[in-house]
XYZ file of C-alpha atoms in Angstrom:
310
model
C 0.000 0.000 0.000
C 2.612 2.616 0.879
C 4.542 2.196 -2.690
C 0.947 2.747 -4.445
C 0.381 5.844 -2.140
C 3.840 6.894 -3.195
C 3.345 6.522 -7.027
C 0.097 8.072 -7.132
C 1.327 11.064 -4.579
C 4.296 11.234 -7.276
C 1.948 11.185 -10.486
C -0.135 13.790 -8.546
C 3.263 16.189 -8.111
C 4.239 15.699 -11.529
C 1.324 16.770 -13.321
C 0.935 20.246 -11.289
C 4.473 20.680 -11.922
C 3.416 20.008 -15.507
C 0.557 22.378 -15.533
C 2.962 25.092 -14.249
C 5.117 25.032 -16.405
C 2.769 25.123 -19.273
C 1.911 27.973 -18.325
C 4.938 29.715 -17.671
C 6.749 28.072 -20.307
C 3.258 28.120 -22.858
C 5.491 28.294 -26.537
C 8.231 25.803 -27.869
C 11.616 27.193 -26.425
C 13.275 28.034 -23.155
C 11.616 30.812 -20.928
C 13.396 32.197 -18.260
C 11.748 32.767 -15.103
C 11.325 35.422 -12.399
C 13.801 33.494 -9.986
C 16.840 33.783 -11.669
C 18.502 30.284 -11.037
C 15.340 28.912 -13.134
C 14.054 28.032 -16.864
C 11.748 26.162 -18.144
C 11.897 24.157 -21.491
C 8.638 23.815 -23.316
C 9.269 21.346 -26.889
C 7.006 20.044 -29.517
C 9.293 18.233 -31.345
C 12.364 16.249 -31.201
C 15.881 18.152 -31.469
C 19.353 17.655 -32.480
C 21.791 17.762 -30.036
C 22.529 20.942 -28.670
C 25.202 22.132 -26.697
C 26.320 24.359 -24.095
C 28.393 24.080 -20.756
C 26.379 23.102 -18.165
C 26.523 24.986 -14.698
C 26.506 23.129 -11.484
C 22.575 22.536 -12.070
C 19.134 19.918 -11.217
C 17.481 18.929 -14.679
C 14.167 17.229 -14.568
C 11.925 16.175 -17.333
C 8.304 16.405 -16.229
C 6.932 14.909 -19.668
C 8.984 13.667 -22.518
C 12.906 12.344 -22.355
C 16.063 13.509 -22.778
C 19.678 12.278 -23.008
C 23.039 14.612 -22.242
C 25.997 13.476 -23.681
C 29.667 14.061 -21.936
C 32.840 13.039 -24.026
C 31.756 9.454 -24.984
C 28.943 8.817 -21.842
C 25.591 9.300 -22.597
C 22.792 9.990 -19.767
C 19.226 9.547 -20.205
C 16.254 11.076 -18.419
C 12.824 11.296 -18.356
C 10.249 11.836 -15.531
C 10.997 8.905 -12.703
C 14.891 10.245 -13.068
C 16.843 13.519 -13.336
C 20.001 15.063 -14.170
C 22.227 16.540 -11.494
C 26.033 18.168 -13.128
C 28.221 19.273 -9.885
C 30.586 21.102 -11.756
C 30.651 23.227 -15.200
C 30.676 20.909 -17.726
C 30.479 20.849 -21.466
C 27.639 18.970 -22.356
C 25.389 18.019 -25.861
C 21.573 17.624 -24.765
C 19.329 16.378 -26.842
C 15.041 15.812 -26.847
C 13.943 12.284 -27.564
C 10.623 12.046 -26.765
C 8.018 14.971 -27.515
C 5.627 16.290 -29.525
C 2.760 18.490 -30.343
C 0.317 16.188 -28.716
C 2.632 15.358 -25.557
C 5.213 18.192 -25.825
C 8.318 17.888 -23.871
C 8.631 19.990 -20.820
C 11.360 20.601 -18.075
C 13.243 22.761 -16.088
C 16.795 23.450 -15.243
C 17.692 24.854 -11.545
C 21.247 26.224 -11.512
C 22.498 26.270 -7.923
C 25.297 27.537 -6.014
C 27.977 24.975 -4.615
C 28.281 27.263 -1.474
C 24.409 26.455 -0.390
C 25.420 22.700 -0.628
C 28.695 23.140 0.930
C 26.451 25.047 4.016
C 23.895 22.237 3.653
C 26.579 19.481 4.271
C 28.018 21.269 6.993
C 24.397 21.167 8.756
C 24.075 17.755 8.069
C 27.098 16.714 10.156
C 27.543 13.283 7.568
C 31.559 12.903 7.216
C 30.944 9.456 6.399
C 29.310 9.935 3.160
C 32.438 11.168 1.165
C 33.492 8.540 -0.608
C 37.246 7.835 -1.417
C 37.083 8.603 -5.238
C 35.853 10.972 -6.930
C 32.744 10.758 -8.988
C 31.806 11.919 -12.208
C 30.660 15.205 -12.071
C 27.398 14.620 -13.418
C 24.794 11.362 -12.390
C 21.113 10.474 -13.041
C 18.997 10.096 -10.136
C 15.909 8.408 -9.655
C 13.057 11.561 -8.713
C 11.383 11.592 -5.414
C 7.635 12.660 -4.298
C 9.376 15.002 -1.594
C 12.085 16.614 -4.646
C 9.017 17.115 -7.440
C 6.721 18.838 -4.164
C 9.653 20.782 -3.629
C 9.834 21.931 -7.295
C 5.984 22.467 -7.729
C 6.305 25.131 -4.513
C 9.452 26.488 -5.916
C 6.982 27.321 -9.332
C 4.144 28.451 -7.336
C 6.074 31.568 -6.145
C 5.873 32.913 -9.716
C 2.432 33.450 -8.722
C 3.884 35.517 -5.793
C 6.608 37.639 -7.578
C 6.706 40.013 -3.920
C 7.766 36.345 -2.272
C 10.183 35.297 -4.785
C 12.970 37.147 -3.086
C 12.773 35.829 0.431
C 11.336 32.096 0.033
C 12.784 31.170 -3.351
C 16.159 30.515 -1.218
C 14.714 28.795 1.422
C 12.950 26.288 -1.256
C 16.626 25.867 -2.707
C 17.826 24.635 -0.152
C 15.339 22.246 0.746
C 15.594 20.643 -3.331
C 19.360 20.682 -2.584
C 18.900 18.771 0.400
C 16.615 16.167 -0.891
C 19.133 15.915 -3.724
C 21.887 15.242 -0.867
C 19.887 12.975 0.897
C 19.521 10.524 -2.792
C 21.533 8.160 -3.523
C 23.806 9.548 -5.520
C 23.813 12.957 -3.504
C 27.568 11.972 -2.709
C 28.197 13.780 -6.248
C 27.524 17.073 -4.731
C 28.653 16.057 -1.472
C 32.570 16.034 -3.063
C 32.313 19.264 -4.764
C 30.846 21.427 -2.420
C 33.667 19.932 0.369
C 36.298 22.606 0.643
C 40.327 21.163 -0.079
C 38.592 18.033 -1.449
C 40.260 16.927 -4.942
C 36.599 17.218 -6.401
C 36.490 20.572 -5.133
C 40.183 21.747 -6.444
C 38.873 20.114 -9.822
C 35.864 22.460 -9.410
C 38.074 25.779 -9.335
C 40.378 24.968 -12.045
C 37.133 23.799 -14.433
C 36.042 27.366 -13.703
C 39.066 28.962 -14.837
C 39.193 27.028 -18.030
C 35.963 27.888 -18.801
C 36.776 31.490 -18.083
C 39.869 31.475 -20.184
C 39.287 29.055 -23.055
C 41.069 31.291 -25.661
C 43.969 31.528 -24.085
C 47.106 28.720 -23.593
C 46.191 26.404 -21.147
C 49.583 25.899 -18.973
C 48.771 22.543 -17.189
C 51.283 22.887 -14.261
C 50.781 26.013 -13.362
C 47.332 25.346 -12.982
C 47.787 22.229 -10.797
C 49.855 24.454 -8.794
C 46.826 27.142 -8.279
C 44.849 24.719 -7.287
C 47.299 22.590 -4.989
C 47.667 19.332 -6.639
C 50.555 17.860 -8.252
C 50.191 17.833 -12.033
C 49.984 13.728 -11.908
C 47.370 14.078 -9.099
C 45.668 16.944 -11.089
C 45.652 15.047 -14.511
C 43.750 12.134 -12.787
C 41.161 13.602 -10.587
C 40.318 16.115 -13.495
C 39.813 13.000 -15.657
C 37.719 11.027 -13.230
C 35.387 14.041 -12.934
C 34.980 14.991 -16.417
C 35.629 11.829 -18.577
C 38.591 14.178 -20.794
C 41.933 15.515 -19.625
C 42.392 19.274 -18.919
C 43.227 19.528 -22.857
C 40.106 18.013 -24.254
C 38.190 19.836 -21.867
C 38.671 22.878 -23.257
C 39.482 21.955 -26.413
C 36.036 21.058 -26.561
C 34.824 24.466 -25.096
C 36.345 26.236 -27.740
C 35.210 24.031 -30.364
C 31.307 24.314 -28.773
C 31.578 28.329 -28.372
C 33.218 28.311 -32.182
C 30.621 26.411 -33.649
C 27.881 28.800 -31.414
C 29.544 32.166 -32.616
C 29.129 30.476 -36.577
C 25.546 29.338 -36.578
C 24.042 32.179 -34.249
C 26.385 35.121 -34.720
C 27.479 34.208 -38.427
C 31.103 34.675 -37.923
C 33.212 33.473 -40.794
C 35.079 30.539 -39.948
C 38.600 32.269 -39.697
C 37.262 34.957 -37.495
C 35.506 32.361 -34.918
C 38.994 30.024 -34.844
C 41.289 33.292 -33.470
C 38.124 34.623 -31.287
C 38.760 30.947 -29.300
C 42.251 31.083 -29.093
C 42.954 29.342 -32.184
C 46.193 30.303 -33.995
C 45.464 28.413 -37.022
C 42.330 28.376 -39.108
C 43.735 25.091 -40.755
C 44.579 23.697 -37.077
C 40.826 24.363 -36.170
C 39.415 23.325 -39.691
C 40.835 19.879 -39.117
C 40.146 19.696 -35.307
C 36.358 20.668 -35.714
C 36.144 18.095 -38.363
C 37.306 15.210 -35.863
C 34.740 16.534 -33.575
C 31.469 16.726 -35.839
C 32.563 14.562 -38.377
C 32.484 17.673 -41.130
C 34.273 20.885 -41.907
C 32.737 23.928 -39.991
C 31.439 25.352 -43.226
C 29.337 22.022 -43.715
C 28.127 21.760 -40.180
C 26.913 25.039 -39.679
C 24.925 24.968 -43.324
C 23.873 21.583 -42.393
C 22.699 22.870 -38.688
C 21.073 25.841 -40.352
C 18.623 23.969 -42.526
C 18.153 21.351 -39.640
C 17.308 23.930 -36.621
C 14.638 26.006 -36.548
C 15.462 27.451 -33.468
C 18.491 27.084 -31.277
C 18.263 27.131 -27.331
C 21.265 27.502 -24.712
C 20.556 27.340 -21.068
């Protein structure tokens, strides 16, 4: 009896949270709300994979499926599970299931590692680090308590005058049901201050915020207190790439964004990454999307109708 009371008090959750974000989110595309950590993704058909770098963030799929890819790991999702990434990562995501008659919908709640760190420090739970480091990014299975959490998080946008003071509050709790899953050891590590998931954390940031410029491996190893060996292999273990695919792959994601959406010729987007060579990023792109950028982006053009990051 209590796992039917569960399902249906989870089916119940999941189709207000449905209903509100139909009708914040009422067109195909992503709609930014009045809390500022959240968006809502409303889709009527399927897409091609899209991609952007991910912020430490909760995904869930209320109706519909997706999958985000990381280097060669693909995650799935759909409404009994949900995304969480601990760390920025650079990710391809992609609707599978959706249409006009069921559209897709979802939402995205970026967070700040400092709430989990002060979460986890409340919590008094040593024990639940684990040794090694995890991936930074997981599927979880959804809870009744995390989707009543998210419907009261959306009900404030009823309430813009409360938004300011309880939005926080209702944060936290969503990060703490998150902590208390399974699989809340993922944002256990990264919020833990000196942890090697945590170090990993800060230098991820400053490759992100410095993509187009030489990546100087030791000295960043150094910055963030780790040997380069030690560095090398944590960074690995948390984002399936070394430092230099990682933001290889960054530049190639924000070149490829600056050609379809800003129409910058391909020379002009391969020096505004930190490419030296047009030819070096011609051939580099092609190992990547299996084209030359000039192909892709014409191909991508006539494919995609319209082109969300969030």
């Amino acid at each position: 009896m209590d796992t039917i009371q569960e399902s249906l008090r989870m089916e119940q959750s999941l189709r207000l949270l449905a209903d509100l974000i139909r009708r914040y989110a009422p067109s195909n595309g992503t709609h930014q709300t009045s809390v500022p950590s959240l968006a809502l993704l409303h889709a009527t058909t399927l897409s091609e994979p899209l991609e952007s770098v991910y912020k430490p963030s909760i995904c869930v799929v209320v109706q519909g499926a997706k999958i985000a890819t990381l280097g060669d790991e693909t995650y799935r999702y759909d409404p009994s599970t949900y995304l969480i990434t601990s760390v920025e990562l650079p990710i391809k995501g992609q609707i599978v299931e959706g249409s006009s008659e069921t559209p897709f919908l979802s939402l995205k709640l970026h967070f700040d590692p400092d709430v989990v760190l002060d979460i986890v420090q409340a919590t008094h739970r040593p024990e639940f680090l684990l040794e090694e480091d995890c991936r930074g990014i997981t599927v979880s299975r959804t809870s009744p308590a995390l989707v009543e959490a998210l419907v009261r998080l959306l009900q404030l946008l009823d309430a813009p005058e409360d938004i300011h003071v309880l939005s926080p509050l209702i944060i936290r709790e969503i990060l703490y049901r998150v902590l208390q899953s399974e699989t809340g050891v993922l944002l256990h590590q990264s919020a833990i201050i000196g942890s090697h998931a945590h170090r990993i954390a800060q230098a991820i940031q400053f490759i992100n915020r410095n993509y187009d410029k030489p990546l100087k491996i030791e000295q960043l190893a150094t910055t963030v207190n780790m040997s380069t060996s030690s560095f090398h292999k944590h960074f690995k273990r948390i984002t399936a790439m070394s430092p230099l695919q990682y933001q290889k792959t960054v530049r190639l994601q924000e070149a490829r964004h600056l050609m379809l959406m800003e129409t910058l010729p391909v020379s002009d987007a391969s020096f505004r990454v930190g490419y030296e060579s047009p030819s070096q990023f011609s051939r580099e792109y092609t190992r990547m999307y299996g084209q030359s950028p000039l192909l892709d982006v014409k191909q991508l053009r006539s494919s995609i109708t319209g082109t969300n990051r969030t």
